[in-house]
């Protein structure tokens, strides 16, 4: 830090509303939630990370390269993906990524202004100051000093995964795992007494999309994991059911489904057989057939959830890998997934008519098209007992995005038909920042209701605690 | 009320903006509108209720069972519809609804927290405190005491329909009536000198949807009411015209149309004949034919409005009875009507090109898909002289919903292309609460314009009075 | 002005946020941008106006008749288009427009209340008070006095186009010109030393829509201007390329494209040939063919931009001339253009996959469907380096519209993937008002971030200057 500069500090009132009386009420509400344990029921941190408990890598590797929010912003202003240290999928590729993590870190620091007004700015500030004790703003000038500071921290035991898990006060963390996962790391964690703290989530997406390249070999993985030969539609369902049971035994609370559409129309049994057999024989089904089959399988997953009590999570409406040449060179999840319009009212009707009142079934729906909050999702969650509305997802997991979510869903669905906060990140060190921001924004929204005399302060405080802690636990309790 | 507890009181500033200077301006504006008479130009209170003037039933029967906002919220958290006292449509059904109104009332009171942040909370507070003088918050503990208080009130003459009508200061109330209604209660009311205070609204929906079960028998009702045999498309139009004339004679100001789509494309005469004759012969038209015919009939209704001066109201974009087994058991209007995306620009074009500049025609359009305010409805209402934009409807008739309506429509349509407040409720006792809330929210929006120096205070006050009183009367004055 | 009345003055804080601490920060930020020169990179003021520098006409002719915002609002409340002085396209028409400009002006003044809450109100106040020194509010009573005041001003040299251009402190103004424009006025301006101050924009719309009436004769204009015979698809492309080169030589920075859809799917060469030849032979292509060809041509325009460095602007999603009888009588641009839903994620994919990372290509996208900001446009602009998100357009160029734009785009795209302010007006005297309003609204948004401790004040001020001045210049710098 340059001599004489004031150390970088985060203001205690950040992300609370500007109006003084509303801020005072928000502060009072936030005081009741800020120190609550973290319930993280949907994330992409690997169980392996917690199980092996190895030191994280260097600052660039930990904080820049794998974070698609960061990568996409730097790319949008002219940095090429490989200059940010992202490696091509094909090791024989002529693209040689930046090898020097310090150079990658510098690129990020000198572009700090690009993140103004974005949640990445908020999360990174929180991580740098609160988690790592950095005392100056990122810039071209400060980049190397911050790098050294972080690098030293990452070599200490206090910054290994389990130590951070404890210091973050994470009560429970759900990982996301392919249907064929052997769940070895979860087993190790259970043996180490961490079985209640890290639980798996069943994610069968690749198996439900018959037209994905590699589907046939993924089915082989399913067969191997389930210990039975998938040779037909019935054995396919049986293998999925078997794997769900293995996840339940390993402590899973939920399944997760990322589809382009929210369609849940079941096919006739004969049609499902026909399309499945076609695909298994190696003949690619038509796009329409593949899409119909994936909607059909959402219905089947709901039926299985009503039996085994796994909470069903649905994340539709994203066109993955918008630029297919970036996908071919660097692989998925590089920041090129773009939302499209989503429809829920008609799409969820078959599923909700069949299971929407089933006491053993719970459906948590997310959206990245926020126009559906007031039009479709709040009205649906506000009547079907099986349904809950998940937290603002992805691009909407931001201060104004979260505020708009409350403003457009609460009046119809209330607070108690939402799940409370769900973070959904692969950036382990950002988990406390994300929960903290959510608690601040909810405190601000509730404070406005108080100051506008639409809610009493005792009610607002109770609701804030429920949103931060009680509701996520309740929403993701296995049913039945 | 428990000893020593502070009586439950509503704050005079409720639903006004938090910022002190904006609140001060809002208070000043609201003072000019709070005591204005109520103009209620679109509702679902029955003329029969006012005509017969019988005491209302018990508290559950009056305030819970028929209110689909309340029922749906309690159902969404696990109460079954029948436990809330809702009776099955088939008296021979094995479903036996809760018989004890006190038990239903308790269920509502113990679930008071579910309504936090919803307009139901605001309306019920207003009804309980302002209309009925209840002095404590609903809870499991207070439920019986509040029940007794309400029950006693409902037995007194001051709480009979006409007495409330007077004490609510309702200047005019429009009921909604089927096309074949004999309008007997309106005739009685007119004979009793209430003809200007309670007027009918012509609602022909069931007759315009050829594929509705029961359409043929509804046509028989139309024939009987019109005093002519509907045996063909021309006699069908004639009967509708005759009934409209009877409504006009009974003081009607408007028609009302609830369609899935806003489509208004006319068919050729030959095609309209063909589809109608098919349906009348007992052959179900295809869904596409039925939909095309209903769009065609909206165009015909507009043509008739241009002749007879009835204001045409359009309420599209709702998928009715999302759960068909609930419909089969308990009937319609149980909280399972869910919005879908609505399109207006292309859909209204045929109607607006034909009648949008007609001096005898007025179209009032509502939406439950709020994304269309800034994109389609405000631009259309901001140029076609025949069109007005109705008030926020249904799920959007809420503090933040009404605020967003003004924020997204005013800049393009101004205030004077909207109708001012229209309440649309079947809960008689909630009418003052709804108008009061609307006046507060409009005062808050106008106050912000004043404090931001976008409007002078005298202009804001004049506009507030127009929105609360002048505009609804003007928008629903019969034309021609 | 009536004796004793206080002169009409505009408050220095207008359009700044109500909350006092936010307003104080906003004032500080706005002080840094209010006096910056105007960069007006997309407009509809004619180069001829600046070149010839003739006095403007009377007040009605300057401020009412050509302003479709004004005309549409007056029409929506019952004024007929011709009573506002708009002439029919056919001089032989029986419609005789109002001949007295004073009568037109009176109609506007007595309808002043209709503009409450609209940006027209804000712009007109600014024009009347700041530009023309009017000292009283428009009303029926003041109309004639204001008319006289304006009329006298317009006869003075200080109100001729170049004098206003200087006093408005416009650094650069881009006009919009048909592809076949001889660019004579731009040449004159260049000769007069104004070549850097007024630049043309290449707008080929009519040539890209094969089904427009008059397309064949427009192609003749293209042939003549390009100095080559367009007899085939290749010569058509060649002529377009030639004209683009002429625009580049005349100082153009950009092209502009107003399409119904944002589709950019290229056709095969053979298919493009086939459809083009069909049209050129005088046979109308089907609507589907014409639409496919126009999408194909957007792709071709992008390819040419990647070669010649002209920034490509896209303005989709408007259904032009909603009422075709108004179009037939009075022509286009009379306020009857109505937005429709727009789709970008899938539509722009072909173009962005091909050119989205091209260093010589820049795409600026506008929308009039604001639901796409958070769902599609911010995610796209937040990753593709070639893409920038334009300013709020048309009906959205309003205080709340601009605020919502920042609230729904910044968290995903940041500030630096937007172009800063772009005014898009044909009302020359409103240019300063529009830039001023934008600077105030951006100051207000940035101030909120500061007061909520999401941004430091130095960062906010730097960003405000960038949005007002630096970014528009950078976004519209010719590439390559």
mmCIF file of N, CA, C and O in Angstrom, chain A residues 295-357:
data_model
loop_
_atom_site.group_PDB
_atom_site.id
_atom_site.type_symbol
_atom_site.label_atom_id
_atom_site.label_comp_id
_atom_site.label_asym_id
_atom_site.label_seq_id
_atom_site.Cartn_x
_atom_site.Cartn_y
_atom_site.Cartn_z
ATOM 1 N N UNK A 295 -38.713 -33.138 -22.153
ATOM 2 C CA UNK A 295 -39.874 -32.683 -21.385
ATOM 3 C C UNK A 295 -40.549 -33.856 -20.687
ATOM 4 O O UNK A 295 -40.924 -33.782 -19.511
ATOM 5 N N UNK A 296 -40.680 -34.938 -21.428
ATOM 6 C CA UNK A 296 -41.241 -36.173 -20.860
ATOM 7 C C UNK A 296 -40.446 -36.623 -19.636
ATOM 8 O O UNK A 296 -41.023 -37.018 -18.603
ATOM 9 N N UNK A 297 -39.133 -36.521 -19.725
ATOM 10 C CA UNK A 297 -38.296 -36.990 -18.609
ATOM 11 C C UNK A 297 -38.411 -36.065 -17.391
ATOM 12 O O UNK A 297 -38.249 -36.523 -16.254
ATOM 13 N N UNK A 298 -38.683 -34.769 -17.617
ATOM 14 C CA UNK A 298 -38.940 -33.911 -16.439
ATOM 15 C C UNK A 298 -40.168 -34.417 -15.688
ATOM 16 O O UNK A 298 -40.194 -34.445 -14.454
ATOM 17 N N UNK A 299 -41.164 -34.829 -16.455
ATOM 18 C CA UNK A 299 -42.352 -35.394 -15.809
ATOM 19 C C UNK A 299 -41.990 -36.665 -15.038
ATOM 20 O O UNK A 299 -42.417 -36.858 -13.891
ATOM 21 N N UNK A 300 -41.158 -37.501 -15.640
ATOM 22 C CA UNK A 300 -40.746 -38.749 -14.954
ATOM 23 C C UNK A 300 -39.930 -38.439 -13.703
ATOM 24 O O UNK A 300 -40.053 -39.114 -12.681
ATOM 25 N N UNK A 301 -39.077 -37.419 -13.787
ATOM 26 C CA UNK A 301 -38.265 -37.055 -12.621
ATOM 27 C C UNK A 301 -39.177 -36.579 -11.483
ATOM 28 O O UNK A 301 -38.935 -36.884 -10.316
ATOM 29 N N UNK A 302 -40.227 -35.859 -11.851
ATOM 30 C CA UNK A 302 -41.178 -35.413 -10.823
ATOM 31 C C UNK A 302 -41.859 -36.620 -10.181
ATOM 32 O O UNK A 302 -42.021 -36.687 -8.959
ATOM 33 N N UNK A 303 -42.234 -37.584 -11.023
ATOM 34 C CA UNK A 303 -42.883 -38.790 -10.485
ATOM 35 C C UNK A 303 -41.947 -39.506 -9.518
ATOM 36 O O UNK A 303 -42.359 -39.966 -8.449
ATOM 37 N N UNK A 304 -40.663 -39.597 -9.884
ATOM 38 C CA UNK A 304 -39.701 -40.257 -8.985
ATOM 39 C C UNK A 304 -39.497 -39.445 -7.704
ATOM 40 O O UNK A 304 -39.355 -39.991 -6.619
ATOM 41 N N UNK A 305 -39.489 -38.112 -7.836
ATOM 42 C CA UNK A 305 -39.349 -37.257 -6.641
ATOM 43 C C UNK A 305 -40.520 -37.456 -5.690
ATOM 44 O O UNK A 305 -40.349 -37.459 -4.468
ATOM 45 N N UNK A 306 -41.723 -37.614 -6.266
ATOM 46 C CA UNK A 306 -42.892 -37.833 -5.403
ATOM 47 C C UNK A 306 -42.760 -39.148 -4.645
ATOM 48 O O UNK A 306 -43.318 -39.315 -3.568
ATOM 49 N N UNK A 307 -41.961 -40.069 -5.215
ATOM 50 C CA UNK A 307 -41.723 -41.351 -4.516
ATOM 51 C C UNK A 307 -40.589 -41.265 -3.502
ATOM 52 O O UNK A 307 -40.712 -41.714 -2.374
ATOM 53 N N UNK A 308 -39.446 -40.703 -3.941
ATOM 54 C CA UNK A 308 -38.257 -40.781 -3.075
ATOM 55 C C UNK A 308 -37.993 -39.490 -2.293
ATOM 56 O O UNK A 308 -37.056 -39.432 -1.495
ATOM 57 N N UNK A 309 -38.804 -38.471 -2.510
ATOM 58 C CA UNK A 309 -38.721 -37.282 -1.665
ATOM 59 C C UNK A 309 -37.606 -36.314 -2.006
ATOM 60 O O UNK A 309 -37.422 -35.310 -1.312
ATOM 61 N N UNK A 310 -36.853 -36.558 -3.092
ATOM 62 C CA UNK A 310 -35.825 -35.580 -3.481
ATOM 63 C C UNK A 310 -36.506 -34.324 -4.024
ATOM 64 O O UNK A 310 -37.395 -34.412 -4.882
ATOM 65 N N UNK A 311 -36.089 -33.180 -3.540
ATOM 66 C CA UNK A 311 -36.611 -31.911 -4.020
ATOM 67 C C UNK A 311 -36.163 -31.713 -5.469
ATOM 68 O O UNK A 311 -34.995 -31.917 -5.788
ATOM 69 N N UNK A 312 -37.078 -31.306 -6.327
ATOM 70 C CA UNK A 312 -36.764 -31.156 -7.753
ATOM 71 C C UNK A 312 -36.486 -29.689 -8.070
ATOM 72 O O UNK A 312 -37.356 -28.843 -7.884
ATOM 73 N N UNK A 313 -35.286 -29.406 -8.565
ATOM 74 C CA UNK A 313 -34.929 -28.036 -8.943
ATOM 75 C C UNK A 313 -34.930 -27.897 -10.463
ATOM 76 O O UNK A 313 -34.354 -28.729 -11.150
ATOM 77 N N UNK A 314 -35.505 -26.811 -10.948
ATOM 78 C CA UNK A 314 -35.596 -26.599 -12.393
ATOM 79 C C UNK A 314 -34.965 -25.251 -12.763
ATOM 80 O O UNK A 314 -35.346 -24.222 -12.215
ATOM 81 N N UNK A 315 -34.002 -25.279 -13.675
ATOM 82 C CA UNK A 315 -33.279 -24.079 -14.127
ATOM 83 C C UNK A 315 -33.381 -23.957 -15.638
ATOM 84 O O UNK A 315 -32.412 -24.253 -16.344
ATOM 85 N N UNK A 316 -34.493 -23.483 -16.170
ATOM 86 C CA UNK A 316 -34.633 -23.425 -17.632
ATOM 87 C C UNK A 316 -34.267 -22.076 -18.237
ATOM 88 O O UNK A 316 -33.972 -21.113 -17.525
ATOM 89 N N UNK A 317 -34.320 -22.019 -19.563
ATOM 90 C CA UNK A 317 -34.279 -20.738 -20.257
ATOM 91 C C UNK A 317 -32.905 -20.201 -20.621
ATOM 92 O O UNK A 317 -32.760 -18.994 -20.808
ATOM 93 N N UNK A 318 -31.909 -21.070 -20.707
ATOM 94 C CA UNK A 318 -30.578 -20.589 -21.083
ATOM 95 C C UNK A 318 -30.139 -21.278 -22.366
ATOM 96 O O UNK A 318 -30.158 -22.498 -22.456
ATOM 97 N N UNK A 319 -29.748 -20.472 -23.355
ATOM 98 C CA UNK A 319 -29.140 -21.016 -24.559
ATOM 99 C C UNK A 319 -27.635 -21.128 -24.287
ATOM 100 O O UNK A 319 -26.934 -20.119 -24.195
ATOM 101 N N UNK A 320 -27.189 -22.344 -24.136
ATOM 102 C CA UNK A 320 -25.792 -22.573 -23.751
ATOM 103 C C UNK A 320 -24.865 -22.362 -24.944
ATOM 104 O O UNK A 320 -25.226 -22.684 -26.079
ATOM 105 N N UNK A 321 -23.682 -21.843 -24.658
ATOM 106 C CA UNK A 321 -22.610 -21.803 -25.647
ATOM 107 C C UNK A 321 -23.034 -21.090 -26.928
ATOM 108 O O UNK A 321 -23.011 -21.665 -28.016
ATOM 109 N N UNK A 322 -23.414 -19.844 -26.745
ATOM 110 C CA UNK A 322 -23.914 -19.031 -27.860
ATOM 111 C C UNK A 322 -22.904 -18.981 -28.996
ATOM 112 O O UNK A 322 -23.284 -19.064 -30.167
ATOM 113 N N UNK A 323 -21.628 -18.847 -28.687
ATOM 114 C CA UNK A 323 -20.594 -18.848 -29.733
ATOM 115 C C UNK A 323 -19.964 -20.234 -29.790
ATOM 116 O O UNK A 323 -19.185 -20.620 -28.914
ATOM 117 N N UNK A 324 -20.302 -20.970 -30.853
ATOM 118 C CA UNK A 324 -19.873 -22.365 -30.908
ATOM 119 C C UNK A 324 -18.392 -22.534 -31.200
ATOM 120 O O UNK A 324 -17.825 -23.582 -30.946
ATOM 121 N N UNK A 325 -17.737 -21.494 -31.709
ATOM 122 C CA UNK A 325 -16.293 -21.671 -31.905
ATOM 123 C C UNK A 325 -15.556 -21.499 -30.578
ATOM 124 O O UNK A 325 -14.548 -22.153 -30.339
ATOM 125 N N UNK A 326 -16.064 -20.656 -29.698
ATOM 126 C CA UNK A 326 -15.490 -20.579 -28.359
ATOM 127 C C UNK A 326 -15.688 -21.914 -27.640
ATOM 128 O O UNK A 326 -14.773 -22.428 -26.990
ATOM 129 N N UNK A 327 -16.868 -22.500 -27.793
ATOM 130 C CA UNK A 327 -17.127 -23.814 -27.190
ATOM 131 C C UNK A 327 -16.135 -24.842 -27.698
ATOM 132 O O UNK A 327 -15.550 -25.603 -26.923
ATOM 133 N N UNK A 328 -15.938 -24.847 -29.026
ATOM 134 C CA UNK A 328 -15.047 -25.850 -29.610
ATOM 135 C C UNK A 328 -13.616 -25.679 -29.105
ATOM 136 O O UNK A 328 -12.920 -26.653 -28.827
ATOM 137 N N UNK A 329 -13.178 -24.449 -28.939
ATOM 138 C CA UNK A 329 -11.790 -24.223 -28.534
ATOM 139 C C UNK A 329 -11.594 -24.339 -27.025
ATOM 140 O O UNK A 329 -10.653 -24.981 -26.563
ATOM 141 N N UNK A 330 -12.499 -23.687 -26.254
ATOM 142 C CA UNK A 330 -12.252 -23.576 -24.811
ATOM 143 C C UNK A 330 -13.223 -24.366 -23.944
ATOM 144 O O UNK A 330 -13.088 -24.387 -22.722
ATOM 145 N N UNK A 331 -14.260 -24.956 -24.549
ATOM 146 C CA UNK A 331 -15.217 -25.725 -23.770
ATOM 147 C C UNK A 331 -16.345 -24.872 -23.223
ATOM 148 O O UNK A 331 -16.430 -23.673 -23.503
ATOM 149 N N UNK A 332 -17.191 -25.506 -22.427
ATOM 150 C CA UNK A 332 -18.403 -24.852 -21.912
ATOM 151 C C UNK A 332 -18.079 -23.928 -20.747
ATOM 152 O O UNK A 332 -16.945 -23.856 -20.283
ATOM 153 N N UNK A 333 -19.100 -23.195 -20.297
ATOM 154 C CA UNK A 333 -19.009 -22.359 -19.087
ATOM 155 C C UNK A 333 -17.932 -21.283 -19.167
ATOM 156 O O UNK A 333 -17.209 -21.032 -18.206
ATOM 157 N N UNK A 334 -17.816 -20.633 -20.315
ATOM 158 C CA UNK A 334 -16.834 -19.555 -20.454
ATOM 159 C C UNK A 334 -17.506 -18.189 -20.520
ATOM 160 O O UNK A 334 -16.905 -17.199 -20.920
ATOM 161 N N UNK A 335 -18.795 -18.158 -20.161
ATOM 162 C CA UNK A 335 -19.490 -16.871 -20.131
ATOM 163 C C UNK A 335 -20.354 -16.613 -21.351
ATOM 164 O O UNK A 335 -20.859 -15.505 -21.529
ATOM 165 N N UNK A 336 -20.522 -17.620 -22.192
ATOM 166 C CA UNK A 336 -21.295 -17.449 -23.426
ATOM 167 C C UNK A 336 -22.686 -18.093 -23.335
ATOM 168 O O UNK A 336 -23.302 -18.363 -24.360
ATOM 169 N N UNK A 337 -23.169 -18.330 -22.135
ATOM 170 C CA UNK A 337 -24.534 -18.837 -21.985
ATOM 171 C C UNK A 337 -25.468 -17.637 -21.873
ATOM 172 O O UNK A 337 -25.286 -16.789 -21.004
ATOM 173 N N UNK A 338 -26.443 -17.557 -22.747
ATOM 174 C CA UNK A 338 -27.296 -16.361 -22.848
ATOM 175 C C UNK A 338 -28.751 -16.754 -22.630
ATOM 176 O O UNK A 338 -29.226 -17.731 -23.220
ATOM 177 N N UNK A 339 -29.453 -15.994 -21.797
ATOM 178 C CA UNK A 339 -30.861 -16.316 -21.546
ATOM 179 C C UNK A 339 -31.738 -16.126 -22.780
ATOM 180 O O UNK A 339 -31.424 -15.315 -23.657
ATOM 181 N N UNK A 340 -32.819 -16.867 -22.799
ATOM 182 C CA UNK A 340 -33.886 -16.661 -23.780
ATOM 183 C C UNK A 340 -35.196 -16.577 -23.006
ATOM 184 O O UNK A 340 -35.251 -16.896 -21.823
ATOM 185 N N UNK A 341 -36.231 -16.170 -23.701
ATOM 186 C CA UNK A 341 -37.527 -16.091 -23.033
ATOM 187 C C UNK A 341 -37.961 -17.454 -22.507
ATOM 188 O O UNK A 341 -37.751 -18.460 -23.175
ATOM 189 N N UNK A 342 -38.570 -17.461 -21.338
ATOM 190 C CA UNK A 342 -39.032 -18.721 -20.762
ATOM 191 C C UNK A 342 -40.534 -18.660 -20.550
ATOM 192 O O UNK A 342 -41.081 -17.598 -20.275
ATOM 193 N N UNK A 343 -41.193 -19.793 -20.692
ATOM 194 C CA UNK A 343 -42.636 -19.890 -20.492
ATOM 195 C C UNK A 343 -42.873 -20.955 -19.420
ATOM 196 O O UNK A 343 -42.296 -22.043 -19.489
ATOM 197 N N UNK A 344 -43.697 -20.652 -18.451
ATOM 198 C CA UNK A 344 -43.907 -21.591 -17.353
ATOM 199 C C UNK A 344 -45.372 -22.023 -17.205
ATOM 200 O O UNK A 344 -45.641 -23.157 -16.834
ATOM 201 N N UNK A 345 -46.318 -21.094 -17.441
ATOM 202 C CA UNK A 345 -47.722 -21.388 -17.138
ATOM 203 C C UNK A 345 -48.204 -22.651 -17.849
ATOM 204 O O UNK A 345 -48.729 -23.570 -17.219
ATOM 205 N N UNK A 346 -48.007 -22.682 -19.160
ATOM 206 C CA UNK A 346 -48.453 -23.857 -19.906
ATOM 207 C C UNK A 346 -47.467 -25.018 -19.738
ATOM 208 O O UNK A 346 -47.859 -26.176 -19.704
ATOM 209 N N UNK A 347 -46.166 -24.673 -19.648
ATOM 210 C CA UNK A 347 -45.143 -25.725 -19.629
ATOM 211 C C UNK A 347 -45.204 -26.583 -18.380
ATOM 212 O O UNK A 347 -44.988 -27.791 -18.428
ATOM 213 N N UNK A 348 -45.471 -25.959 -17.238
ATOM 214 C CA UNK A 348 -45.477 -26.715 -15.986
ATOM 215 C C UNK A 348 -46.832 -27.360 -15.694
ATOM 216 O O UNK A 348 -46.969 -28.099 -14.722
ATOM 217 N N UNK A 349 -47.823 -27.058 -16.528
ATOM 218 C CA UNK A 349 -49.172 -27.533 -16.214
ATOM 219 C C UNK A 349 -49.255 -29.053 -16.051
ATOM 220 O O UNK A 349 -49.817 -29.533 -15.062
ATOM 221 N N UNK A 350 -48.701 -29.840 -16.981
ATOM 222 C CA UNK A 350 -48.814 -31.299 -16.792
ATOM 223 C C UNK A 350 -48.199 -31.747 -15.469
ATOM 224 O O UNK A 350 -48.812 -32.523 -14.728
ATOM 225 N N UNK A 351 -47.048 -31.253 -15.160
ATOM 226 C CA UNK A 351 -46.369 -31.645 -13.928
ATOM 227 C C UNK A 351 -47.163 -31.195 -12.702
ATOM 228 O O UNK A 351 -47.350 -31.969 -11.745
ATOM 229 N N UNK A 352 -47.647 -29.957 -12.715
ATOM 230 C CA UNK A 352 -48.337 -29.444 -11.525
ATOM 231 C C UNK A 352 -49.723 -30.071 -11.364
ATOM 232 O O UNK A 352 -50.181 -30.296 -10.240
ATOM 233 N N UNK A 353 -50.399 -30.348 -12.476
ATOM 234 C CA UNK A 353 -51.683 -31.044 -12.339
ATOM 235 C C UNK A 353 -51.487 -32.433 -11.730
ATOM 236 O O UNK A 353 -52.311 -32.904 -10.956
ATOM 237 N N UNK A 354 -50.375 -33.066 -12.079
ATOM 238 C CA UNK A 354 -50.146 -34.438 -11.583
ATOM 239 C C UNK A 354 -49.597 -34.449 -10.153
ATOM 240 O O UNK A 354 -49.984 -35.290 -9.339
ATOM 241 N N UNK A 355 -48.675 -33.532 -9.851
ATOM 242 C CA UNK A 355 -47.961 -33.626 -8.569
ATOM 243 C C UNK A 355 -48.006 -32.348 -7.727
ATOM 244 O O UNK A 355 -47.414 -32.295 -6.664
ATOM 245 N N UNK A 356 -48.675 -31.337 -8.221
ATOM 246 C CA UNK A 356 -48.633 -30.039 -7.545
ATOM 247 C C UNK A 356 -49.244 -30.028 -6.161
ATOM 248 O O UNK A 356 -48.952 -29.133 -5.360
ATOM 249 N N UNK A 357 -50.107 -31.000 -5.867
ATOM 250 C CA UNK A 357 -50.708 -31.096 -4.537
ATOM 251 C C UNK A 357 -50.209 -32.334 -3.798
ATOM 252 O O UNK A 357 -50.748 -32.673 -2.746
#
